[in-house]
Backbone as numpy.savetxt, mean C-alpha at the origin, in Angstrom:
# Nx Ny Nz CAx CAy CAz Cx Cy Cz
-16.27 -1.82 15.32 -16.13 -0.51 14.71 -15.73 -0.68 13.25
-16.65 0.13 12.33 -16.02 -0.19 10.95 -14.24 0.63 11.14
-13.60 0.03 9.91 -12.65 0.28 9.62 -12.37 1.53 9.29
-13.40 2.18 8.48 -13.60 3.61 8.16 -13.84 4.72 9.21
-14.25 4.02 10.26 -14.23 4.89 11.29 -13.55 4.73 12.81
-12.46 5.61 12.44 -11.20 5.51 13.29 -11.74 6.74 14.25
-11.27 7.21 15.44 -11.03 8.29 16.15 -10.23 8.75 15.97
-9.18 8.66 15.64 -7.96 9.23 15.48 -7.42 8.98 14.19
-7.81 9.40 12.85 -7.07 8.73 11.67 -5.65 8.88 11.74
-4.98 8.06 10.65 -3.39 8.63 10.59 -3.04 9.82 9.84
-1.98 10.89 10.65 -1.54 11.67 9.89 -0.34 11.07 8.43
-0.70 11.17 7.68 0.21 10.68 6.39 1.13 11.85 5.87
2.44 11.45 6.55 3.37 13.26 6.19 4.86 12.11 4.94
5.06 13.10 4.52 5.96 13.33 3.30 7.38 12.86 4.26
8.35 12.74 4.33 9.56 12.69 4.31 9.87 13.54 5.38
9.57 14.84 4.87 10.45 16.44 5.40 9.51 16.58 6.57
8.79 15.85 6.81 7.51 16.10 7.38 7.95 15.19 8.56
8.40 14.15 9.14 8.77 13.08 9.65 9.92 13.88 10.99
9.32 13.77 12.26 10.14 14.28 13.08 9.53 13.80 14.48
10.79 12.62 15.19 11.95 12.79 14.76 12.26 12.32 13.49
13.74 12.18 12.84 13.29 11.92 11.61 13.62 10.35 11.56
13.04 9.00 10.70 13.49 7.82 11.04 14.72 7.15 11.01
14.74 6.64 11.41 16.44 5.45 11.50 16.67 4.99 9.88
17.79 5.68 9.52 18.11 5.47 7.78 17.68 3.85 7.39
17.18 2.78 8.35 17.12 1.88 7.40 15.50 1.69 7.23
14.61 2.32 8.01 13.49 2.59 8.04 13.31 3.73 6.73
13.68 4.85 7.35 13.72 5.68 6.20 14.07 5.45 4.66
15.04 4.22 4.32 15.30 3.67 3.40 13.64 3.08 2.64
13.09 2.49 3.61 12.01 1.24 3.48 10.90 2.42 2.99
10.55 2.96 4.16 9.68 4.18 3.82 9.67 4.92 2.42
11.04 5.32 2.10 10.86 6.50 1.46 11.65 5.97 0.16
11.92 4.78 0.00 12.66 4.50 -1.51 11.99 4.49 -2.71
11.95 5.16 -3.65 11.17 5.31 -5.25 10.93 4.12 -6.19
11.56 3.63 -5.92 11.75 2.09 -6.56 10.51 1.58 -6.63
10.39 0.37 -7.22 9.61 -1.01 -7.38 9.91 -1.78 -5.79
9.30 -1.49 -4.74 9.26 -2.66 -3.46 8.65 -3.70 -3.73
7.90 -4.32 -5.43 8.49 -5.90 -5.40 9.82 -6.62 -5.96
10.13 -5.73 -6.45 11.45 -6.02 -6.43 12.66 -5.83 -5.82
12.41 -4.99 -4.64 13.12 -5.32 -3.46 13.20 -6.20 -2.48
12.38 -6.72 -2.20 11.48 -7.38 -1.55 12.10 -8.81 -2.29
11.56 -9.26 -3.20 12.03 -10.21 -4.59 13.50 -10.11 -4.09
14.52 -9.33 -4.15 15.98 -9.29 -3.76 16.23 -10.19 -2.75
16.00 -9.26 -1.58 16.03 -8.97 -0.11 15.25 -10.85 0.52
14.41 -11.41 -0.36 14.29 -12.80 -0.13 14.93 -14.05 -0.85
15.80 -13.63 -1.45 16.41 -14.39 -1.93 15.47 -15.01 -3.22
14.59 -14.24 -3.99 14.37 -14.50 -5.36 12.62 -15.79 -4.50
12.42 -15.88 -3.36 11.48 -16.12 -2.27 10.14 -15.41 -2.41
9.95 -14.50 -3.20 8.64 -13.70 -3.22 7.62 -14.09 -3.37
6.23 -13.70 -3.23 4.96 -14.61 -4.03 4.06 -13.09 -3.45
2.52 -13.35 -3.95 1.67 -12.32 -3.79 0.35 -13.20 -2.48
-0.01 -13.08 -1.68 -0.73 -13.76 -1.58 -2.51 -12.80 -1.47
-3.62 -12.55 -2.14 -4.09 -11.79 -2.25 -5.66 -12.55 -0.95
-5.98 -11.46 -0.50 -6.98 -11.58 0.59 -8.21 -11.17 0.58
-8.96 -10.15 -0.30 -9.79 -10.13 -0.49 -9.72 -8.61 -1.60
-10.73 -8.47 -2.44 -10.92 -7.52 -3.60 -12.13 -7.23 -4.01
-12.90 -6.37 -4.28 -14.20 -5.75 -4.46 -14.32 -4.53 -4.49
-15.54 -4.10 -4.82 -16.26 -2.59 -4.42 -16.29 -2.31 -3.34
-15.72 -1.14 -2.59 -16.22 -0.65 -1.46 -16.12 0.49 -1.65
-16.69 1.53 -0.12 -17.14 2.77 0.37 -15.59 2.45 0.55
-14.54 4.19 -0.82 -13.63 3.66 0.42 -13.12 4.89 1.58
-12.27 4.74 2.09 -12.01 5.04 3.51 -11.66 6.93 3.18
-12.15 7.58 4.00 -11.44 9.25 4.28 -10.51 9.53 3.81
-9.35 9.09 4.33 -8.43 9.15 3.73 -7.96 9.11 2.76
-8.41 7.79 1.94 -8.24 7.22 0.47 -9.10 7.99 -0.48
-10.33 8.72 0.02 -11.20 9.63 -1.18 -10.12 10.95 -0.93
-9.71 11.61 -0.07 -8.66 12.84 0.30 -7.65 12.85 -0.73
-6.73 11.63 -0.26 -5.44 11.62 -1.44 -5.82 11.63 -2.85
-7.08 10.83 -3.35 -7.35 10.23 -4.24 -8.15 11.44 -5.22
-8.50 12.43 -4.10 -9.30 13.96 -4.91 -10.49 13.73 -5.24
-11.41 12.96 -4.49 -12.63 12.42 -4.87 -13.72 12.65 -3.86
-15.02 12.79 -3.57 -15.54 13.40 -2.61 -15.60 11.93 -1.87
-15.86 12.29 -0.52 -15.95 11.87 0.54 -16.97 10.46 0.80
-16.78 9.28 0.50 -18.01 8.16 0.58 -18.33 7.30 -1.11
-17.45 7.89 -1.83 -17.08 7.67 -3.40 -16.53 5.62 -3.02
-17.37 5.23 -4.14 -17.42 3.96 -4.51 -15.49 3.41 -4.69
-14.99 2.94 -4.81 -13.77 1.94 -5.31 -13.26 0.55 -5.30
-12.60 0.26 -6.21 -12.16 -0.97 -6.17 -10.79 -1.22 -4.98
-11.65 -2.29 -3.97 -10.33 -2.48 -3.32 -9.44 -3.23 -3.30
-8.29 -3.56 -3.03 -7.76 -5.04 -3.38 -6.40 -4.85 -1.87
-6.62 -6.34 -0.98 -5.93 -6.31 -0.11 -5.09 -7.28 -0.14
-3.63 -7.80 -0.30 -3.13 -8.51 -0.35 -1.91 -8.91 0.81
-0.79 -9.97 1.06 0.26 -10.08 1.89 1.13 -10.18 0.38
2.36 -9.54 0.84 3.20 -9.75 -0.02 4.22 -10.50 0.79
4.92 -11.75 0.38 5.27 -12.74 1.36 6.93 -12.81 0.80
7.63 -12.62 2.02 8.84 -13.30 1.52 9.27 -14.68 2.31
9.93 -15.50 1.44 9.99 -16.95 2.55 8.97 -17.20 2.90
7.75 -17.29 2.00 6.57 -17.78 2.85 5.75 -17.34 4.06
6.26 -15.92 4.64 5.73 -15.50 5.78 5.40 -13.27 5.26
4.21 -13.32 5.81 3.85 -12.23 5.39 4.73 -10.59 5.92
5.15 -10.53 4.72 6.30 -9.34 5.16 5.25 -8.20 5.46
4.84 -7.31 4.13 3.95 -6.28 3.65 2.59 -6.66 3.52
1.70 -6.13 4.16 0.28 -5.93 4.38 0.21 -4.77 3.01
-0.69 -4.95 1.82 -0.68 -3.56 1.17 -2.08 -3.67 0.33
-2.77 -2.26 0.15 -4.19 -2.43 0.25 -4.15 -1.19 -0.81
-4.46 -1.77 -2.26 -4.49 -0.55 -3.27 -5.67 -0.20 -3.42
-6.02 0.68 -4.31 -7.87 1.22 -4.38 -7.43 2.24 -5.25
-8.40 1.86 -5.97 -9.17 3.22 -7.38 -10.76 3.69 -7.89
-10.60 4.71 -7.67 -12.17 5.40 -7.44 -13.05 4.68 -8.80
-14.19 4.24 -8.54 -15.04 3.11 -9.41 -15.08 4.13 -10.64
-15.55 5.51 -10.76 -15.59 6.28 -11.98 -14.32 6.66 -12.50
-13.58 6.68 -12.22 -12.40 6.47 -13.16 -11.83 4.85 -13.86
-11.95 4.12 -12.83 -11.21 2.61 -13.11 -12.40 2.21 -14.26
-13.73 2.86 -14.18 -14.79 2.06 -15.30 -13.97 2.78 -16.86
-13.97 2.08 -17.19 -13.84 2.72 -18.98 -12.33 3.12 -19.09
-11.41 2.91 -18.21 -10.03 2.91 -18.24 -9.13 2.11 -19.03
-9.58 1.03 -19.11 -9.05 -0.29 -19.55 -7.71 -1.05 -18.53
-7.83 -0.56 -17.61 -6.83 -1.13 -16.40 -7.78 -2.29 -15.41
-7.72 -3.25 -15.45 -8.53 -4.48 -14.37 -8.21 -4.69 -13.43
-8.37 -4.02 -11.98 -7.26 -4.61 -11.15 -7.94 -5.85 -10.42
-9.52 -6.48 -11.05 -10.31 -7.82 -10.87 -8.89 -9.09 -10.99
-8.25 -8.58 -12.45 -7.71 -9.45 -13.03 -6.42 -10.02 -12.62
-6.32 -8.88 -11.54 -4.18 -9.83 -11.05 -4.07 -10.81 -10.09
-5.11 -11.35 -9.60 -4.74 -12.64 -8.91 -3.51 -12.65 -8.19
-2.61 -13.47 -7.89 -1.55 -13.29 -7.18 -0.19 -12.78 -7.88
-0.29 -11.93 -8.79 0.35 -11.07 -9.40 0.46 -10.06 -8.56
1.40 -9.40 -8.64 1.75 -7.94 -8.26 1.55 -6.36 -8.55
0.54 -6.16 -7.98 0.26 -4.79 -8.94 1.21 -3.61 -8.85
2.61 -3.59 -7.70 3.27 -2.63 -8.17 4.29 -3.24 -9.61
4.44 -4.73 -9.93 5.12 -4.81 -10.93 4.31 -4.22 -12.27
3.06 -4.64 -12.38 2.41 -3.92 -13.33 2.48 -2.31 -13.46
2.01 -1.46 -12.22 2.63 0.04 -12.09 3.93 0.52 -12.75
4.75 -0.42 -12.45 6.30 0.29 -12.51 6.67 -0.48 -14.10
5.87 -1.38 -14.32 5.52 -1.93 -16.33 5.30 -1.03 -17.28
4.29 -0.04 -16.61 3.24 0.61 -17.50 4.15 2.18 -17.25
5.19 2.72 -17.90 5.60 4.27 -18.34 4.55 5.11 -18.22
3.11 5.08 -18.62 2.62 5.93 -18.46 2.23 6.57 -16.70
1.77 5.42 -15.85 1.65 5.70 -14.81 2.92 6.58 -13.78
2.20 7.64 -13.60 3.58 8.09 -12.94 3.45 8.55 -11.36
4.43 7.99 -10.44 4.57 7.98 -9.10 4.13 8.89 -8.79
3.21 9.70 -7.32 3.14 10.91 -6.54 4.29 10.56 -5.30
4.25 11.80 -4.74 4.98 11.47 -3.18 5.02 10.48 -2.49
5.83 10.32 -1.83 5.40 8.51 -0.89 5.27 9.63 0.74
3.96 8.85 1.30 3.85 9.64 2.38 3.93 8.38 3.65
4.42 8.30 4.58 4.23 7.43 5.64 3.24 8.04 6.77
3.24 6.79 7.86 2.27 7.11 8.44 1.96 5.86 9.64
2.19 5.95 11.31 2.03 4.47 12.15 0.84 4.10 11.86
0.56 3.04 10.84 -0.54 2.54 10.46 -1.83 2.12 12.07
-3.35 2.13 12.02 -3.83 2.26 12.76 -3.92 0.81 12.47
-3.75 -0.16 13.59 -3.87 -2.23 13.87 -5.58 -2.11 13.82
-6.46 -1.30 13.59 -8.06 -1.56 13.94 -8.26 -1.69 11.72
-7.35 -1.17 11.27 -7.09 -1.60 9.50 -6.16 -2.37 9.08
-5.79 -3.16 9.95 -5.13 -4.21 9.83 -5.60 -5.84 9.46
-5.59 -6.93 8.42 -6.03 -8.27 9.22 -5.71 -8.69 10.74
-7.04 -9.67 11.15 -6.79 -9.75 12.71 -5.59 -10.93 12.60
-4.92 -11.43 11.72 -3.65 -12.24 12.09 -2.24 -11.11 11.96
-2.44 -9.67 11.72 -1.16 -9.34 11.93 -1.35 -7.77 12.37
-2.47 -8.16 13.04 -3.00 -6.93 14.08 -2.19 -6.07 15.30
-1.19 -5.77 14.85 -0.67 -4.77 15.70 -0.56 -3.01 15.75
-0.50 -2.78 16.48 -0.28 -1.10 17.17 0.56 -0.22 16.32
0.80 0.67 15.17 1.62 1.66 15.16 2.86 0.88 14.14
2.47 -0.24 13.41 3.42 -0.29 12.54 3.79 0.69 11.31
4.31 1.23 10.79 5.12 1.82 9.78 4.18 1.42 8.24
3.48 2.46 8.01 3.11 2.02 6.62 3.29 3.48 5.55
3.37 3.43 4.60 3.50 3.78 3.62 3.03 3.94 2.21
2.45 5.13 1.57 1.56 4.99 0.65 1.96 6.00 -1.15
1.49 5.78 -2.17 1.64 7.13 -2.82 0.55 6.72 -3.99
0.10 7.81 -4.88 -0.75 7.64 -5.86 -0.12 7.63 -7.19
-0.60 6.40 -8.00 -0.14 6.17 -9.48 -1.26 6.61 -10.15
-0.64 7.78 -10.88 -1.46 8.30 -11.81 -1.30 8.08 -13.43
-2.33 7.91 -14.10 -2.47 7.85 -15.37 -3.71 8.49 -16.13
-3.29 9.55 -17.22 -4.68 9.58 -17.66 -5.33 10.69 -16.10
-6.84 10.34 -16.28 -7.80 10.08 -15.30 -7.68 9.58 -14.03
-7.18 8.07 -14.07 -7.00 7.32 -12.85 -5.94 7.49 -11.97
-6.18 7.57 -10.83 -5.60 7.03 -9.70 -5.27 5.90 -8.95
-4.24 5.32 -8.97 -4.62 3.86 -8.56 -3.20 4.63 -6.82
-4.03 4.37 -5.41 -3.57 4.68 -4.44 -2.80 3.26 -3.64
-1.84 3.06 -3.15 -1.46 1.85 -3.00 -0.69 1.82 -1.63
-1.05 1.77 -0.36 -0.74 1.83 1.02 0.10 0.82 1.18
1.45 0.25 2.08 1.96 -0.84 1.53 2.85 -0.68 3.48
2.12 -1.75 4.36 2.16 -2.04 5.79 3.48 -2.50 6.07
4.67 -2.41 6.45 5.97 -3.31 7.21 5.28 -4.06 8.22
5.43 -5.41 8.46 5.33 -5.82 9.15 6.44 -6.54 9.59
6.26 -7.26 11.19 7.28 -7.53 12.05 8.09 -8.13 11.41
7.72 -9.25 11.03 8.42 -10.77 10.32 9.20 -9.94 9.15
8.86 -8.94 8.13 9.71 -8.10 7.78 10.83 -7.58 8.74
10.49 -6.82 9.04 11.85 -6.11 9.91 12.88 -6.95 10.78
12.26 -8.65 10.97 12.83 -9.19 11.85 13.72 -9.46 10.22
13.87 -10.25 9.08 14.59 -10.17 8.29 15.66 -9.09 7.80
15.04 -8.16 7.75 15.63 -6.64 7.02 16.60 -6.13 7.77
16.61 -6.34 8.98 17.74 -6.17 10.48 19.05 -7.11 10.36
18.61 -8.54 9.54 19.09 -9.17 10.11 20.11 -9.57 8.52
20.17 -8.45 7.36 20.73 -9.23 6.57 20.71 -7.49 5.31
């Protein structure tokens, strides 16, 4: 089944929207405004790295043309990466920007390699945060090495200008088994 076609997409609700509502240290993770590579960067003991998985043009997903205000089957750049603390993949996070805006922008997101594109986001003043919406991520848009059921993901749109750059950002286990524990 492509990825794009779920039966059941995720509902992506706001905060106020969240009921029951989550366990404050979830809710923390979820819903904090901040830079999460530099929490993350903290929270591993200065341990961070990017590890990036694949990046290109695609058809992208329902959802991502919805938030993004773009019609439905619209071209974008995708970029899927692990964001690793201690060497083991904490955050699954999968940004995308609609191909007619990102052309003639002067923003590359070809160019960050295992760089961090929320450090660049939270670099650049002009880009400015939307809502952070969560959502039990669907495991069928997951990589098949950290393919599970209903994990906790989290998303919001950086706007600048024209562009949108949308940036979904997965908890995974090996996360939470840390984040519990310290």
């Amino acid at each position: 089944m492509p990825s794009s076609a779920l039966a059941h997409p995720p509902r992506w609700l706001n905060a106020g929207q969240l009921h029951p509502a989550p366990a404050p240290l979830l809710r923390d993770w979820l819903f904090d405004q901040g830079s999460l590579t530099r929490r993350l960067t903290t929270l591993s003991a200065a341990r961070f790295s990017v590890r990036p998985l694949q990046q290109g043009w695609q058809v992208l997903r329902v959802d991502e043309c919805s938030a993004l205000q773009i019609p439905t089957g619209s071209m974008g750049w995708v970029r899927e990466v692990y964001l690793l603390g201690a060497d083991q993949p904490w955050v699954f996070a999968r940004s995308v920007a609609p191909r007619a805006a990102l052309e003639g922008s002067g923003f590359d997101l070809g160019k960050l390699g295992s760089r961090s594109l929320g450090e660049l986001l939270f670099s650049d003043r002009a880009f400015i945060r939307g809502e952070l919406q969560a959502c039990r991520y669907p495991g069928a848009w997951l990589p098949a090495e950290v393919r599970v059921e209903q994990l906790w993901g989290r998303r919001s749109c950086f706007r600048r200008d024209g562009l949108g750059v949308l940036v979904a950002e997965v908890f995974l286990p090996a996360f939470w088994d840390h984040a519990t524990r310290n």
